[in-house]
XYZ file of C-alpha atoms in Angstrom:
323
model
C 16.918 11.625 -2.839
C 18.856 12.622 -6.026
C 16.403 12.737 -8.871
C 18.514 10.976 -11.290
C 19.188 8.211 -9.057
C 15.426 8.143 -8.517
C 15.104 7.377 -12.428
C 17.771 4.845 -12.362
C 16.359 2.804 -9.927
C 12.816 2.959 -11.668
C 14.404 1.793 -14.707
C 16.433 -0.730 -12.886
C 13.061 -2.294 -11.251
C 11.813 -2.665 -14.795
C 15.015 -4.295 -16.017
C 14.480 -6.799 -12.728
C 10.968 -7.322 -13.796
C 8.636 -4.852 -12.157
C 5.571 -4.275 -14.307
C 3.223 -2.260 -11.727
C 4.382 1.148 -10.720
C 2.430 3.249 -7.855
C 2.199 6.800 -7.615
C 0.260 9.580 -6.497
C -0.450 13.120 -6.907
C 0.087 14.082 -3.059
C 3.716 12.250 -3.157
C 5.911 15.205 -3.334
C 2.921 17.307 -4.558
C 3.341 15.619 -8.147
C 7.358 15.288 -7.903
C 6.993 11.626 -7.629
C 4.422 11.580 -10.811
C 6.843 13.583 -12.606
C 10.442 11.417 -11.785
C 8.250 8.271 -12.755
C 7.283 10.182 -16.021
C 10.793 10.578 -17.189
C 11.093 6.539 -16.687
C 7.975 5.910 -18.703
C 9.461 8.390 -21.328
C 12.236 5.563 -22.030
C 10.278 2.637 -22.086
C 7.336 1.209 -24.310
C 4.287 2.296 -22.382
C 2.693 -0.927 -22.722
C 5.172 -2.838 -20.796
C 4.078 -1.257 -17.378
C 0.750 -0.579 -15.505
C 0.670 2.657 -13.800
C -1.431 3.039 -10.853
C -2.268 6.451 -8.865
C -4.164 7.700 -5.881
C -6.462 10.598 -5.858
C -8.312 12.355 -2.950
C -5.816 13.042 -0.849
C -5.211 16.477 -1.919
C -8.251 18.582 -2.325
C -6.932 21.929 -2.739
C -9.572 24.585 -2.338
C -12.439 22.289 -2.957
C -14.758 21.431 -0.459
C -14.465 17.996 -0.916
C -11.891 16.044 -2.785
C -14.062 14.202 -4.468
C -16.042 17.030 -6.298
C -16.230 16.546 -9.954
C -13.904 19.603 -10.680
C -11.338 18.600 -8.219
C -11.625 14.858 -9.576
C -11.184 16.087 -13.214
C -8.245 18.558 -12.484
C -6.294 16.095 -10.022
C -6.780 13.322 -12.979
C -5.808 15.551 -15.798
C -2.964 17.216 -13.619
C -1.862 13.457 -12.843
C -1.760 12.589 -16.464
C 0.259 15.455 -17.582
C 2.954 14.784 -14.673
C 3.609 11.167 -16.058
C 3.355 12.343 -19.221
C 0.662 9.360 -20.520
C -2.547 9.409 -21.998
C -4.229 7.032 -19.648
C -4.052 5.431 -15.986
C -4.275 1.646 -15.707
C -5.907 2.229 -12.154
C -6.808 5.208 -10.652
C -7.119 4.641 -6.492
C -9.660 6.449 -4.524
C -7.518 7.295 -1.312
C -10.365 7.354 1.141
C -14.315 6.685 1.682
C -15.543 10.403 2.870
C -17.629 11.621 0.189
C -18.776 14.470 2.483
C -21.989 14.499 4.972
C -24.801 11.884 4.034
C -22.354 11.125 1.161
C -23.056 14.402 -0.601
C -20.504 13.942 -2.805
C -20.754 10.305 -4.120
C -23.068 10.546 -7.050
C -21.060 13.212 -8.271
C -17.707 11.370 -7.893
C -19.507 8.062 -9.360
C -20.609 10.169 -12.685
C -17.323 11.880 -12.946
C -15.138 8.657 -12.590
C -17.613 7.049 -15.020
C -16.811 9.622 -17.296
C -13.277 9.440 -17.082
C -13.435 5.782 -17.968
C -15.553 6.545 -20.791
C -13.175 8.788 -22.125
C -10.146 6.348 -21.562
C -8.465 8.507 -19.324
C -8.616 5.801 -16.453
C -8.753 2.171 -17.646
C -9.809 1.023 -14.127
C -11.018 2.008 -10.640
C -9.371 1.194 -7.480
C -10.247 1.460 -3.747
C -8.091 1.440 -0.559
C -8.775 -0.078 2.684
C -7.794 -1.229 6.020
C -6.395 -4.515 5.859
C -9.578 -5.692 8.376
C -12.987 -4.581 7.834
C -14.788 -3.954 11.138
C -18.138 -5.104 12.254
C -21.114 -2.815 13.062
C -21.486 0.813 11.388
C -18.570 3.316 10.441
C -19.603 6.767 9.509
C -18.837 8.169 6.078
C -15.807 10.582 7.434
C -13.931 7.952 9.193
C -11.130 7.268 7.083
C -9.335 4.713 9.584
C -12.191 2.059 10.199
C -14.498 0.952 7.574
C -17.341 -1.171 8.240
C -17.801 -4.388 6.037
C -21.267 -3.166 4.881
C -20.047 0.309 4.056
C -17.123 -1.187 2.167
C -19.393 -3.427 0.268
C -21.887 -0.643 -0.403
C -19.337 1.474 -2.174
C -17.616 -1.507 -3.974
C -21.073 -1.817 -5.469
C -21.342 1.981 -6.203
C -17.816 1.983 -8.014
C -17.325 -1.564 -9.030
C -13.234 -1.168 -8.439
C -10.893 -3.837 -10.329
C -8.453 -3.386 -7.302
C -8.208 -2.907 -3.834
C -4.956 -1.447 -2.107
C -4.505 -2.277 1.663
C -1.660 -2.010 4.078
C 0.086 -5.218 5.069
C 3.349 -6.129 6.568
C 4.583 -8.847 9.006
C 3.007 -6.315 12.108
C -0.258 -6.846 10.511
C -2.796 -9.849 11.880
C -2.211 -12.477 9.625
C -5.254 -13.060 6.743
C -7.774 -15.572 8.415
C -8.544 -18.708 6.406
C -10.826 -18.324 3.879
C -13.555 -20.380 5.538
C -12.556 -18.887 9.074
C -13.911 -15.519 8.202
C -17.211 -14.364 8.338
C -18.711 -11.385 6.142
C -19.423 -9.294 9.221
C -15.672 -9.260 10.269
C -13.391 -10.275 7.503
C -10.076 -9.294 6.351
C -9.930 -7.550 3.091
C -8.121 -10.214 1.491
C -11.288 -12.693 1.887
C -13.570 -9.546 1.115
C -11.717 -9.143 -2.355
C -11.675 -12.852 -3.288
C -15.356 -12.891 -2.418
C -15.994 -10.080 -4.799
C -13.542 -10.937 -7.577
C -11.803 -8.113 -7.138
C -7.654 -7.813 -7.223
C -5.496 -6.790 -4.245
C -2.386 -4.792 -3.958
C -0.457 -4.424 -0.410
C 1.646 -1.525 0.677
C 4.098 -0.774 3.259
C 5.489 -4.428 2.940
C 8.302 -3.298 5.130
C 6.742 -1.056 7.612
C 8.331 2.235 5.939
C 11.519 0.559 6.457
C 11.063 -0.476 10.276
C 11.184 -4.308 9.386
C 14.559 -4.049 7.886
C 16.135 -2.825 11.147
C 17.707 0.032 9.837
C 16.353 2.496 12.614
C 17.730 2.165 16.317
C 15.860 3.473 18.870
C 17.981 6.695 19.112
C 17.046 7.394 15.407
C 15.716 10.894 14.367
C 13.410 11.719 11.717
C 12.964 14.742 9.992
C 9.993 17.311 10.266
C 7.041 15.840 8.533
C 8.289 12.248 8.549
C 5.617 10.020 9.223
C 7.972 7.846 11.068
C 8.466 10.541 13.493
C 5.646 9.440 15.711
C 7.345 6.029 16.344
C 8.737 6.042 19.771
C 12.176 4.555 20.984
C 10.425 1.806 23.382
C 8.788 0.640 19.913
C 12.096 0.913 17.969
C 13.808 -0.677 20.703
C 11.255 -3.556 20.809
C 11.562 -3.907 16.850
C 15.449 -4.229 17.194
C 14.699 -7.238 19.887
C 12.398 -8.832 17.908
C 14.159 -8.798 14.500
C 17.520 -10.468 16.389
C 16.317 -14.176 15.651
C 15.660 -13.545 12.218
C 19.264 -11.589 12.050
C 20.477 -14.705 13.376
C 19.023 -17.140 10.973
C 18.980 -15.103 7.722
C 21.522 -12.432 7.998
C 22.256 -9.063 9.624
C 21.662 -6.584 6.895
C 18.721 -4.595 6.104
C 18.341 -6.466 2.766
C 18.684 -9.735 4.587
C 15.738 -8.585 6.611
C 14.073 -7.249 3.789
C 14.121 -10.431 1.757
C 12.597 -12.154 4.721
C 9.738 -9.517 5.280
C 9.048 -9.641 1.348
C 8.770 -13.543 1.437
C 6.299 -13.388 4.088
C 4.108 -10.955 2.500
C 4.264 -12.886 -0.612
C 3.571 -16.471 1.352
C 0.663 -14.805 3.211
C -0.974 -12.764 0.299
C 0.147 -15.236 -2.620
C -2.516 -13.585 -5.068
C -1.483 -9.917 -4.443
C 0.897 -7.382 -5.997
C 3.605 -6.034 -3.517
C 4.080 -2.483 -3.725
C 7.727 -1.860 -2.506
C 9.454 1.493 -2.289
C 13.419 1.994 -2.562
C 15.966 4.832 -2.033
C 18.558 3.339 -4.445
C 18.949 1.143 -7.661
C 21.176 -0.995 -5.244
C 18.221 -1.531 -3.083
C 15.916 -2.568 -5.840
C 18.325 -4.989 -6.922
C 18.988 -6.428 -3.223
C 15.185 -6.848 -3.251
C 14.891 -8.798 -6.585
C 17.709 -11.127 -5.553
C 16.084 -11.619 -2.567
C 12.998 -12.942 -4.454
C 15.283 -15.414 -6.092
C 16.470 -16.654 -2.532
C 13.097 -18.801 -1.634
C 12.505 -19.615 1.725
C 12.163 -23.143 3.018
C 9.021 -24.163 4.897
C 10.689 -24.752 8.130
C 12.088 -21.184 7.388
C 8.388 -19.874 6.844
C 7.369 -21.491 10.494
C 10.576 -19.684 12.181
C 9.750 -16.549 10.604
C 6.467 -16.831 11.502
C 6.972 -17.537 15.383
C 9.365 -14.994 15.197
C 6.894 -12.114 13.619
C 4.295 -13.655 16.024
C 6.383 -12.827 19.189
C 7.281 -9.179 17.774
C 3.545 -8.293 17.119
C 2.665 -9.536 20.827
C 5.263 -7.455 22.430
C 3.977 -4.275 20.362
C 0.602 -5.248 21.441
C 1.608 -5.164 25.209
C 3.403 -1.873 24.829
C 0.151 -0.516 23.442
C 1.272 0.455 19.805
C -0.546 -2.269 18.051
C -4.075 -3.391 17.879
C -4.290 -7.128 18.497
C -6.576 -7.605 15.624
C -5.984 -4.624 13.213
C -3.684 -4.072 10.645
C -0.184 -2.751 12.139
C -0.473 0.747 13.548
C 2.810 1.355 14.185
C 4.407 2.464 10.899
């Protein structure tokens, strides 16, 4: 993607009403942040909130959450962005080393960064559904409810980010979720924490633009998606094409409205590749779905999830594993 086009799209998003921009030090090893910094230099800083993750990149440190690494990554992120502070700094995972060796050090460092005004609030990433039982400190893919609750008490995050899209298990009704096996949205409400969801389009899978013979480049996380899965997705999206339109923009509109309906109190983080895509997404927001539309969409996505479970590509109770 051309850098100038990326900055133009970021500016277009702000014109359309975007107020939260999410990035990470590991996206392009700082390149994403520098592009966002070019946009931020052209708008009032107070008009937008910037969130960034830390922890995915540990350099030569033994643990990503060592004090020196945290300080270095945060300061480098601020320099890349050209700002004095991050509105939210999100911990990328929950691995604080054997027996949580680096947890006290990380907590003290992050408190110091907040006291210095370099970070205004902390965030944590979590799976869509917390699992019952025990999960070890180094397990980045599953986190038990007890473990995550403990970490929330340790770090007092104001935001929890989680993957969610129409391939994810829908959030449980608030009254139905037990504390031992609840989705992250119920957990966040119970703890008074805001939520942000990412991957609402399943890395573009749910826009229908990837055919079974799609070829992804080296290092592309979508390269692990098999042709049978892509074929199943194409079949599963056909009822939505027939009702709402055949273009990727039409399908993106449906998927984003589904996420907003299912997670009405969440911020939805949506990627882009052009100003036209940004404008199309916002145009779709203005074209609301009716209740019969939502019922139709629910049924179509449920059928697609069931087929992916049969293919062994989706766990029946967890967040979508395909994208």
